[in-house]
């Protein structure tokens, strides 16, 4: 099992690219470039953990990648104690892409995983936590048997 904590929160997919109309192309936004820089700094700071993770993964291993996005409580819960709209699913792609790059491992092997929003009391604790375990590719027959379909 690989546990990567204290990862920077990636921008939502909607905040990743901006359109240049004259050239009819997209470029990364400043938020996306900032995230890339934060991930680069993470790779330096936690180099030993990342190298251990790379050694743990064998070529073509099928992986389960669970992503926990920890937001400050005020970003998730209103004063009326209701959940606020925050799109953690849109952060999944940028996070998985960053993990793939960090581990130098093709994300086509990330076949399963959960996405969960969590809260923290201290804004300094905002982060992404990624848990990676080995998995297998499931068939429809596996699902029928497991869920009695």
Tab-separated table of N, CA and C in Angstrom:
chain	number	residue	atom	x	y	z
A	1	UNK	N	0.842	-1.181	0.000
A	1	UNK	CA	0.000	0.000	0.000
A	1	UNK	C	0.887	1.244	0.000
A	2	UNK	N	0.451	2.222	-0.761
A	2	UNK	CA	1.143	3.504	-0.822
A	2	UNK	C	0.210	4.559	-0.242
A	3	UNK	N	0.719	5.361	0.678
A	3	UNK	CA	-0.053	6.470	1.234
A	3	UNK	C	0.695	7.757	0.919
A	4	UNK	N	0.056	8.606	0.158
A	4	UNK	CA	0.611	9.924	-0.165
A	4	UNK	C	-0.296	10.967	0.473
A	5	UNK	N	0.182	11.607	1.516
A	5	UNK	CA	-0.623	12.645	2.154
A	5	UNK	C	0.080	13.987	1.985
A	6	UNK	N	-0.596	15.004	2.423
A	6	UNK	CA	-0.099	16.386	2.299
A	6	UNK	C	0.086	16.813	0.838
A	7	UNK	N	-0.640	16.129	-0.060
A	7	UNK	CA	-0.610	16.533	-1.465
A	7	UNK	C	-1.389	17.835	-1.627
A	8	UNK	N	-0.952	18.699	-2.519
A	8	UNK	CA	-1.738	19.916	-2.759
A	8	UNK	C	-3.077	19.565	-3.400
A	9	UNK	N	-4.090	20.351	-3.099
A	9	UNK	CA	-5.387	20.173	-3.740
A	9	UNK	C	-5.290	20.683	-5.174
A	10	UNK	N	-5.603	19.819	-6.098
A	10	UNK	CA	-5.561	20.227	-7.505
A	10	UNK	C	-6.737	21.112	-7.844
A	11	UNK	N	-6.586	21.904	-8.869
A	11	UNK	CA	-7.727	22.721	-9.304
A	11	UNK	C	-8.779	21.828	-9.955
A	12	UNK	N	-10.003	22.296	-9.966
A	12	UNK	CA	-11.042	21.533	-10.644
A	12	UNK	C	-10.726	21.497	-12.133
A	13	UNK	N	-11.278	20.522	-12.803
A	13	UNK	CA	-11.020	20.369	-14.237
A	13	UNK	C	-11.441	21.629	-14.995
A	14	UNK	N	-12.489	22.282	-14.514
A	14	UNK	CA	-12.975	23.504	-15.157
A	14	UNK	C	-11.971	24.646	-15.059
A	15	UNK	N	-11.062	24.585	-14.080
A	15	UNK	CA	-10.075	25.653	-13.885
A	15	UNK	C	-8.702	25.271	-14.439
A	16	UNK	N	-8.634	24.209	-15.221
A	16	UNK	CA	-7.347	23.714	-15.737
A	16	UNK	C	-6.888	24.435	-17.006
A	17	UNK	N	-7.827	24.691	-17.893
A	17	UNK	CA	-7.470	25.222	-19.207
A	17	UNK	C	-8.270	26.470	-19.523
A	18	UNK	N	-7.659	27.305	-20.345
A	18	UNK	CA	-8.357	28.481	-20.855
A	18	UNK	C	-8.186	28.517	-22.368
A	19	UNK	N	-9.173	29.057	-23.040
A	19	UNK	CA	-9.179	29.070	-24.500
A	19	UNK	C	-8.522	30.339	-25.019
A	20	UNK	N	-7.670	30.184	-26.020
A	20	UNK	CA	-7.139	31.320	-26.764
A	20	UNK	C	-7.902	31.336	-28.090
A	21	UNK	N	-8.807	32.275	-28.200
A	21	UNK	CA	-9.718	32.268	-29.340
A	21	UNK	C	-9.026	32.531	-30.668
A	22	UNK	N	-8.044	33.411	-30.671
A	22	UNK	CA	-7.355	33.719	-31.926
A	22	UNK	C	-6.661	32.493	-32.501
A	23	UNK	N	-6.087	31.683	-31.604
A	23	UNK	CA	-5.354	30.497	-32.059
A	23	UNK	C	-6.209	29.234	-32.007
A	24	UNK	N	-7.416	29.355	-31.488
A	24	UNK	CA	-8.320	28.220	-31.344
A	24	UNK	C	-7.643	27.056	-30.636
A	25	UNK	N	-6.982	27.370	-29.519
A	25	UNK	CA	-6.309	26.333	-28.735
A	25	UNK	C	-6.472	26.630	-27.257
A	26	UNK	N	-6.094	25.664	-26.459
A	26	UNK	CA	-6.184	25.797	-25.009
A	26	UNK	C	-4.790	25.877	-24.411
A	27	UNK	N	-4.679	26.640	-23.324
A	27	UNK	CA	-3.431	26.672	-22.552
A	27	UNK	C	-3.782	26.475	-21.082
A	28	UNK	N	-2.791	26.031	-20.308
A	28	UNK	CA	-3.005	25.847	-18.879
A	28	UNK	C	-3.213	27.196	-18.206
A	29	UNK	N	-4.099	27.205	-17.231
A	29	UNK	CA	-4.343	28.418	-16.453
A	29	UNK	C	-3.233	28.585	-15.419
A	30	UNK	N	-3.197	29.738	-14.795
A	30	UNK	CA	-2.205	29.960	-13.731
A	30	UNK	C	-2.439	29.000	-12.570
A	31	UNK	N	-3.704	28.662	-12.281
A	31	UNK	CA	-3.996	27.693	-11.221
A	31	UNK	C	-3.407	26.327	-11.556
A	32	UNK	N	-3.523	25.916	-12.796
A	32	UNK	CA	-2.973	24.622	-13.217
A	32	UNK	C	-1.444	24.645	-13.157
A	33	UNK	N	-0.837	25.747	-13.581
A	33	UNK	CA	0.630	25.848	-13.518
A	33	UNK	C	1.109	25.887	-12.064
A	34	UNK	N	0.368	26.585	-11.203
A	34	UNK	CA	0.711	26.607	-9.769
A	34	UNK	C	0.644	25.198	-9.180
A	35	UNK	N	-0.383	24.447	-9.554
A	35	UNK	CA	-0.522	23.075	-9.074
A	35	UNK	C	0.653	22.218	-9.551
A	36	UNK	N	1.040	22.362	-10.814
A	36	UNK	CA	2.202	21.633	-11.335
A	36	UNK	C	3.451	21.948	-10.513
A	37	UNK	N	3.641	23.218	-10.185
A	37	UNK	CA	4.802	23.620	-9.375
A	37	UNK	C	4.724	23.040	-7.964
A	38	UNK	N	3.533	23.050	-7.371
A	38	UNK	CA	3.369	22.476	-6.034
A	38	UNK	C	3.661	20.974	-6.052
A	39	UNK	N	3.240	20.286	-7.103
A	39	UNK	CA	3.518	18.847	-7.210
A	39	UNK	C	5.015	18.602	-7.406
A	40	UNK	N	5.671	19.462	-8.165
A	40	UNK	CA	7.123	19.335	-8.328
A	40	UNK	C	7.812	19.497	-6.977
A	41	UNK	N	7.404	20.500	-6.210
A	41	UNK	CA	7.975	20.705	-4.875
A	41	UNK	C	7.681	19.518	-3.962
A	42	UNK	N	6.488	18.954	-4.076
A	42	UNK	CA	6.132	17.759	-3.301
A	42	UNK	C	7.089	16.613	-3.656
A	43	UNK	N	7.361	16.445	-4.946
A	43	UNK	CA	8.240	15.352	-5.380
A	43	UNK	C	9.642	15.488	-4.808
A	44	UNK	N	10.088	16.699	-4.611
A	44	UNK	CA	11.416	16.929	-4.016
A	44	UNK	C	11.363	16.657	-2.516
A	45	UNK	N	10.358	17.210	-1.854
A	45	UNK	CA	10.250	17.086	-0.396
A	45	UNK	C	10.038	15.637	0.051
A	46	UNK	N	9.248	14.889	-0.720
A	46	UNK	CA	8.909	13.521	-0.335
A	46	UNK	C	9.524	12.500	-1.297
A	47	UNK	N	10.717	12.799	-1.764
A	47	UNK	CA	11.380	11.966	-2.760
A	47	UNK	C	11.529	10.514	-2.312
A	48	UNK	N	11.896	10.292	-1.061
A	48	UNK	CA	12.115	8.924	-0.575
A	48	UNK	C	10.822	8.107	-0.634
A	49	UNK	N	9.706	8.700	-0.215
A	49	UNK	CA	8.411	8.020	-0.259
A	49	UNK	C	8.041	7.680	-1.699
A	50	UNK	N	8.275	8.620	-2.587
A	50	UNK	CA	7.934	8.412	-3.998
A	50	UNK	C	8.802	7.317	-4.610
A	51	UNK	N	10.085	7.321	-4.300
A	51	UNK	CA	10.970	6.268	-4.817
A	51	UNK	C	10.563	4.901	-4.275
A	52	UNK	N	10.194	4.820	-3.002
A	52	UNK	CA	9.702	3.557	-2.435
A	52	UNK	C	8.430	3.101	-3.142
A	53	UNK	N	7.564	4.045	-3.441
A	53	UNK	CA	6.323	3.726	-4.151
A	53	UNK	C	6.624	3.198	-5.550
A	54	UNK	N	7.532	3.833	-6.241
A	54	UNK	CA	7.902	3.375	-7.590
A	54	UNK	C	8.453	1.956	-7.543
A	55	UNK	N	9.225	1.643	-6.513
A	55	UNK	CA	9.787	0.295	-6.382
A	55	UNK	C	8.723	-0.738	-6.009
A	56	UNK	N	7.679	-0.321	-5.325
A	56	UNK	CA	6.601	-1.221	-4.916
A	56	UNK	C	5.720	-1.622	-6.093
A	57	UNK	N	5.575	-0.713	-7.061
A	57	UNK	CA	4.719	-0.968	-8.219
A	57	UNK	C	5.519	-1.726	-9.273
A	58	UNK	N	4.943	-2.831	-9.732
A	58	UNK	CA	5.547	-3.593	-10.830
A	58	UNK	C	4.945	-3.136	-12.149
A	59	UNK	N	5.685	-3.295	-13.241
A	59	UNK	CA	5.110	-2.913	-14.544
A	59	UNK	C	3.781	-3.625	-14.783
A	60	UNK	N	2.819	-2.873	-15.246
A	60	UNK	CA	1.481	-3.351	-15.597
A	60	UNK	C	0.631	-3.773	-14.402
A	61	UNK	N	1.021	-3.401	-13.179
A	61	UNK	CA	0.148	-3.644	-12.023
A	61	UNK	C	-1.153	-2.860	-12.201
A	62	UNK	N	-2.271	-3.486	-11.897
A	62	UNK	CA	-3.567	-2.824	-11.874
A	62	UNK	C	-3.710	-2.205	-10.478
A	63	UNK	N	-4.075	-0.929	-10.439
A	63	UNK	CA	-4.080	-0.219	-9.158
A	63	UNK	C	-5.440	0.368	-8.817
A	64	UNK	N	-5.717	0.357	-7.530
A	64	UNK	CA	-6.859	1.084	-6.975
A	64	UNK	C	-6.304	2.363	-6.380
A	65	UNK	N	-6.838	3.500	-6.818
A	65	UNK	CA	-6.345	4.799	-6.365
A	65	UNK	C	-7.492	5.540	-5.684
A	66	UNK	N	-7.447	5.559	-4.352
A	66	UNK	CA	-8.467	6.259	-3.569
A	66	UNK	C	-7.997	7.685	-3.303
A	67	UNK	N	-8.881	8.644	-3.554
A	67	UNK	CA	-8.539	10.057	-3.363
A	67	UNK	C	-9.467	10.684	-2.327
A	68	UNK	N	-8.863	11.222	-1.299
A	68	UNK	CA	-9.591	11.927	-0.246
A	68	UNK	C	-9.211	13.400	-0.335
A	69	UNK	N	-10.197	14.234	-0.597
A	69	UNK	CA	-9.955	15.665	-0.702
A	69	UNK	C	-10.408	16.314	0.602
A	70	UNK	N	-9.464	16.878	1.326
A	70	UNK	CA	-9.739	17.460	2.644
A	70	UNK	C	-9.837	18.982	2.483
A	71	UNK	N	-11.040	19.490	2.698
A	71	UNK	CA	-11.306	20.922	2.587
A	71	UNK	C	-11.586	21.489	3.975
A	72	UNK	N	-11.305	22.777	4.129
A	72	UNK	CA	-11.677	23.440	5.377
A	72	UNK	C	-13.190	23.321	5.542
A	73	UNK	N	-13.606	23.118	6.758
A	73	UNK	CA	-15.016	22.898	7.076
A	73	UNK	C	-15.928	23.971	6.472
A	74	UNK	N	-15.466	25.209	6.462
A	74	UNK	CA	-16.294	26.307	5.944
A	74	UNK	C	-16.534	26.187	4.436
A	75	UNK	N	-15.680	25.447	3.744
A	75	UNK	CA	-15.867	25.259	2.300
A	75	UNK	C	-16.846	24.128	1.998
A	76	UNK	N	-17.101	23.264	2.974
A	76	UNK	CA	-17.976	22.107	2.760
A	76	UNK	C	-19.329	22.213	3.444
A	77	UNK	N	-19.366	22.900	4.579
A	77	UNK	CA	-20.583	22.916	5.390
A	77	UNK	C	-20.998	24.362	5.666
A	78	UNK	N	-22.252	24.672	5.374
A	78	UNK	CA	-22.747	26.030	5.599
A	78	UNK	C	-23.011	26.266	7.077
A	79	UNK	N	-23.300	27.529	7.421
A	79	UNK	CA	-23.629	27.861	8.809
A	79	UNK	C	-24.934	27.193	9.242
A	80	UNK	N	-25.759	26.835	8.254
A	80	UNK	CA	-27.008	26.131	8.550
A	80	UNK	C	-26.793	24.614	8.611
A	81	UNK	N	-25.525	24.197	8.593
A	81	UNK	CA	-25.153	22.770	8.701
A	81	UNK	C	-25.573	21.963	7.472
A	82	UNK	N	-25.630	22.630	6.309
A	82	UNK	CA	-25.951	21.942	5.065
A	82	UNK	C	-24.689	21.828	4.225
A	83	UNK	N	-24.617	20.755	3.437
A	83	UNK	CA	-23.462	20.589	2.551
A	83	UNK	C	-23.478	21.647	1.458
A	84	UNK	N	-22.315	22.229	1.229
A	84	UNK	CA	-22.170	23.188	0.137
A	84	UNK	C	-21.785	22.441	-1.131
A	85	UNK	N	-22.024	23.086	-2.254
A	85	UNK	CA	-21.631	22.504	-3.531
A	85	UNK	C	-20.140	22.778	-3.747
A	86	UNK	N	-19.375	21.713	-3.778
A	86	UNK	CA	-17.957	21.812	-4.110
A	86	UNK	C	-17.643	20.587	-4.954
A	87	UNK	N	-17.084	20.802	-6.100
A	87	UNK	CA	-16.937	19.721	-7.060
A	87	UNK	C	-15.612	18.992	-6.895
A	88	UNK	N	-15.608	18.026	-6.002
A	88	UNK	CA	-14.382	17.253	-5.793
A	88	UNK	C	-14.137	16.284	-6.943
A	89	UNK	N	-15.190	15.847	-7.618
A	89	UNK	CA	-15.005	14.935	-8.749
A	89	UNK	C	-14.169	15.581	-9.850
A	90	UNK	N	-14.351	16.882	-10.041
A	90	UNK	CA	-13.577	17.580	-11.073
A	90	UNK	C	-12.095	17.701	-10.712
A	91	UNK	N	-11.757	17.501	-9.468
A	91	UNK	CA	-10.359	17.533	-9.044
A	91	UNK	C	-9.683	16.181	-9.252
A	92	UNK	N	-10.485	15.164	-9.468
A	92	UNK	CA	-9.952	13.815	-9.590
A	92	UNK	C	-8.985	13.687	-10.760
A	93	UNK	N	-9.349	14.213	-11.905
A	93	UNK	CA	-8.488	14.078	-13.087
A	93	UNK	C	-7.139	14.737	-12.869
A	94	UNK	N	-7.120	15.964	-12.362
A	94	UNK	CA	-5.837	16.639	-12.154
A	94	UNK	C	-4.995	15.902	-11.116
A	95	UNK	N	-5.646	15.341	-10.095
A	95	UNK	CA	-4.912	14.605	-9.065
A	95	UNK	C	-4.352	13.301	-9.624
A	96	UNK	N	-5.169	12.560	-10.349
A	96	UNK	CA	-4.685	11.296	-10.921
A	96	UNK	C	-3.583	11.539	-11.957
A	97	UNK	N	-3.745	12.566	-12.757
A	97	UNK	CA	-2.686	12.900	-13.729
A	97	UNK	C	-1.387	13.231	-13.005
A	98	UNK	N	-1.495	13.978	-11.924
A	98	UNK	CA	-0.301	14.356	-11.155
A	98	UNK	C	0.348	13.133	-10.503
A	99	UNK	N	-0.456	12.218	-9.979
A	99	UNK	CA	0.072	10.990	-9.366
A	99	UNK	C	0.750	10.137	-10.433
A	100	UNK	N	0.135	10.042	-11.586
A	100	UNK	CA	0.727	9.287	-12.691
A	100	UNK	C	2.104	9.844	-13.057
A	101	UNK	N	2.181	11.143	-13.140
A	101	UNK	CA	3.457	11.799	-13.457
A	101	UNK	C	4.465	11.629	-12.318
A	102	UNK	N	3.999	11.775	-11.099
A	102	UNK	CA	4.853	11.652	-9.921
A	102	UNK	C	5.495	10.266	-9.837
A	103	UNK	N	4.689	9.236	-10.131
A	103	UNK	CA	5.166	7.858	-10.036
A	103	UNK	C	5.713	7.327	-11.351
A	104	UNK	N	5.628	8.149	-12.394
A	104	UNK	CA	6.068	7.731	-13.733
A	104	UNK	C	5.379	6.416	-14.108
A	105	UNK	N	4.049	6.413	-13.961
A	105	UNK	CA	3.259	5.203	-14.172
A	105	UNK	C	1.989	5.579	-14.918
A	106	UNK	N	1.695	4.890	-15.991
A	106	UNK	CA	0.560	5.207	-16.856
A	106	UNK	C	-0.766	5.062	-16.100
A	107	UNK	N	-1.570	6.127	-16.127
A	107	UNK	CA	-2.827	6.082	-15.373
A	107	UNK	C	-3.885	5.178	-16.005
A	108	UNK	N	-3.595	4.566	-17.129
A	108	UNK	CA	-4.538	3.584	-17.669
A	108	UNK	C	-4.638	2.374	-16.735
A	109	UNK	N	-3.656	2.201	-15.855
A	109	UNK	CA	-3.669	1.102	-14.889
A	109	UNK	C	-4.387	1.481	-13.588
A	110	UNK	N	-4.889	2.720	-13.491
A	110	UNK	CA	-5.701	3.144	-12.344
A	110	UNK	C	-7.152	2.776	-12.676
A	111	UNK	N	-7.560	1.554	-12.370
A	111	UNK	CA	-8.860	1.078	-12.853
A	111	UNK	C	-10.005	1.271	-11.865
A	112	UNK	N	-9.689	1.538	-10.627
A	112	UNK	CA	-10.750	1.694	-9.637
A	112	UNK	C	-10.283	2.645	-8.545
A	113	UNK	N	-11.201	3.038	-7.726
A	113	UNK	CA	-10.869	3.928	-6.613
A	113	UNK	C	-12.071	4.759	-6.220
A	114	UNK	N	-11.994	5.311	-5.045
A	114	UNK	CA	-13.081	6.148	-4.560
A	114	UNK	C	-12.628	7.604	-4.528
A	115	UNK	N	-13.597	8.472	-4.492
A	115	UNK	CA	-13.358	9.899	-4.300
A	115	UNK	C	-14.211	10.301	-3.114
A	116	UNK	N	-13.569	10.909	-2.135
A	116	UNK	CA	-14.317	11.286	-0.941
A	116	UNK	C	-13.929	12.688	-0.499
A	117	UNK	N	-14.941	13.470	-0.147
A	117	UNK	CA	-14.721	14.793	0.433
A	117	UNK	C	-14.686	14.648	1.941
A	118	UNK	N	-13.720	15.278	2.552
A	118	UNK	CA	-13.594	15.277	4.005
A	118	UNK	C	-13.371	16.725	4.437
A	119	UNK	N	-13.522	16.974	5.729
A	119	UNK	CA	-13.291	18.342	6.190
A	119	UNK	C	-12.238	18.373	7.286
A	120	UNK	N	-11.654	19.552	7.445
A	120	UNK	CA	-10.691	19.796	8.512
A	120	UNK	C	-11.087	21.088	9.215
A	121	UNK	N	-10.652	21.232	10.440
A	121	UNK	CA	-10.955	22.426	11.221
A	121	UNK	C	-9.962	23.550	10.944
A	122	UNK	N	-8.727	23.190	10.641
A	122	UNK	CA	-7.659	24.169	10.399
A	122	UNK	C	-7.377	24.246	8.904
A	123	UNK	N	-7.455	25.430	8.340
A	123	UNK	CA	-7.273	25.599	6.901
A	123	UNK	C	-5.899	25.104	6.430
A	124	UNK	N	-4.916	25.084	7.339
A	124	UNK	CA	-3.578	24.597	6.984
A	124	UNK	C	-3.571	23.093	6.712
A	125	UNK	N	-4.627	22.415	7.120
A	125	UNK	CA	-4.718	20.969	6.917
A	125	UNK	C	-5.390	20.588	5.601
A	126	UNK	N	-5.794	21.579	4.800
A	126	UNK	CA	-6.373	21.252	3.498
A	126	UNK	C	-5.323	20.503	2.677
A	127	UNK	N	-5.771	19.418	2.026
A	127	UNK	CA	-4.832	18.590	1.274
A	127	UNK	C	-5.594	17.519	0.521
A	128	UNK	N	-4.871	16.828	-0.329
A	128	UNK	CA	-5.370	15.597	-0.928
A	128	UNK	C	-4.567	14.459	-0.306
A	129	UNK	N	-5.246	13.375	-0.038
A	129	UNK	CA	-4.595	12.160	0.454
A	129	UNK	C	-4.936	11.062	-0.548
A	130	UNK	N	-3.911	10.376	-1.021
A	130	UNK	CA	-4.110	9.324	-2.008
A	130	UNK	C	-3.588	8.012	-1.433
A	131	UNK	N	-4.439	7.001	-1.486
A	131	UNK	CA	-4.084	5.661	-1.023
A	131	UNK	C	-4.095	4.751	-2.250
A	132	UNK	N	-2.978	4.099	-2.510
A	132	UNK	CA	-2.865	3.234	-3.683
A	132	UNK	C	-2.649	1.800	-3.216
A	133	UNK	N	-3.481	0.906	-3.728
A	133	UNK	CA	-3.333	-0.517	-3.452
A	133	UNK	C	-3.405	-1.276	-4.774
A	134	UNK	N	-2.883	-2.483	-4.759
A	134	UNK	CA	-2.953	-3.317	-5.960
A	134	UNK	C	-4.361	-3.872	-6.081
A	135	UNK	N	-4.806	-4.044	-7.305
A	135	UNK	CA	-6.171	-4.467	-7.572
A	135	UNK	C	-6.168	-5.422	-8.748
A	136	UNK	N	-7.331	-5.617	-9.324
A	136	UNK	CA	-7.441	-6.441	-10.528
A	136	UNK	C	-8.557	-5.870	-11.386
A	137	UNK	N	-8.486	-6.180	-12.647
A	137	UNK	CA	-9.527	-5.767	-13.574
A	137	UNK	C	-10.685	-6.748	-13.430
A	138	UNK	N	-11.871	-6.235	-13.225
A	138	UNK	CA	-13.024	-7.093	-13.003
A	138	UNK	C	-13.831	-7.257	-14.287
A	139	UNK	N	-14.474	-8.396	-14.389
A	139	UNK	CA	-15.339	-8.676	-15.530
A	139	UNK	C	-16.795	-8.444	-15.131
A	140	UNK	N	-17.639	-8.422	-16.122
A	140	UNK	CA	-19.066	-8.318	-15.857
A	140	UNK	C	-19.534	-9.525	-15.038
A	141	UNK	N	-18.973	-10.699	-15.338
A	141	UNK	CA	-19.327	-11.888	-14.564
A	141	UNK	C	-18.951	-11.724	-13.096
A	142	UNK	N	-17.794	-11.095	-12.841
A	142	UNK	CA	-17.405	-10.818	-11.451
A	142	UNK	C	-18.464	-9.953	-10.760
A	143	UNK	N	-18.939	-8.948	-11.459
A	143	UNK	CA	-19.952	-8.051	-10.886
A	143	UNK	C	-21.274	-8.768	-10.656
A	144	UNK	N	-21.668	-9.601	-11.620
A	144	UNK	CA	-22.926	-10.352	-11.474
A	144	UNK	C	-22.866	-11.239	-10.230
A	145	UNK	N	-21.732	-11.899	-10.051
A	145	UNK	CA	-21.595	-12.776	-8.902
A	145	UNK	C	-21.560	-11.989	-7.595
A	146	UNK	N	-20.799	-10.913	-7.597
A	146	UNK	CA	-20.641	-10.128	-6.359
A	146	UNK	C	-21.942	-9.460	-5.915
A	147	UNK	N	-22.675	-8.907	-6.887
A	147	UNK	CA	-23.880	-8.141	-6.551
A	147	UNK	C	-25.181	-8.882	-6.849
A	148	UNK	N	-25.063	-10.152	-7.205
A	148	UNK	CA	-26.242	-10.982	-7.487
A	148	UNK	C	-27.127	-10.343	-8.561
A	149	UNK	N	-26.498	-9.909	-9.640
A	149	UNK	CA	-27.227	-9.266	-10.742
A	149	UNK	C	-27.929	-10.295	-11.615
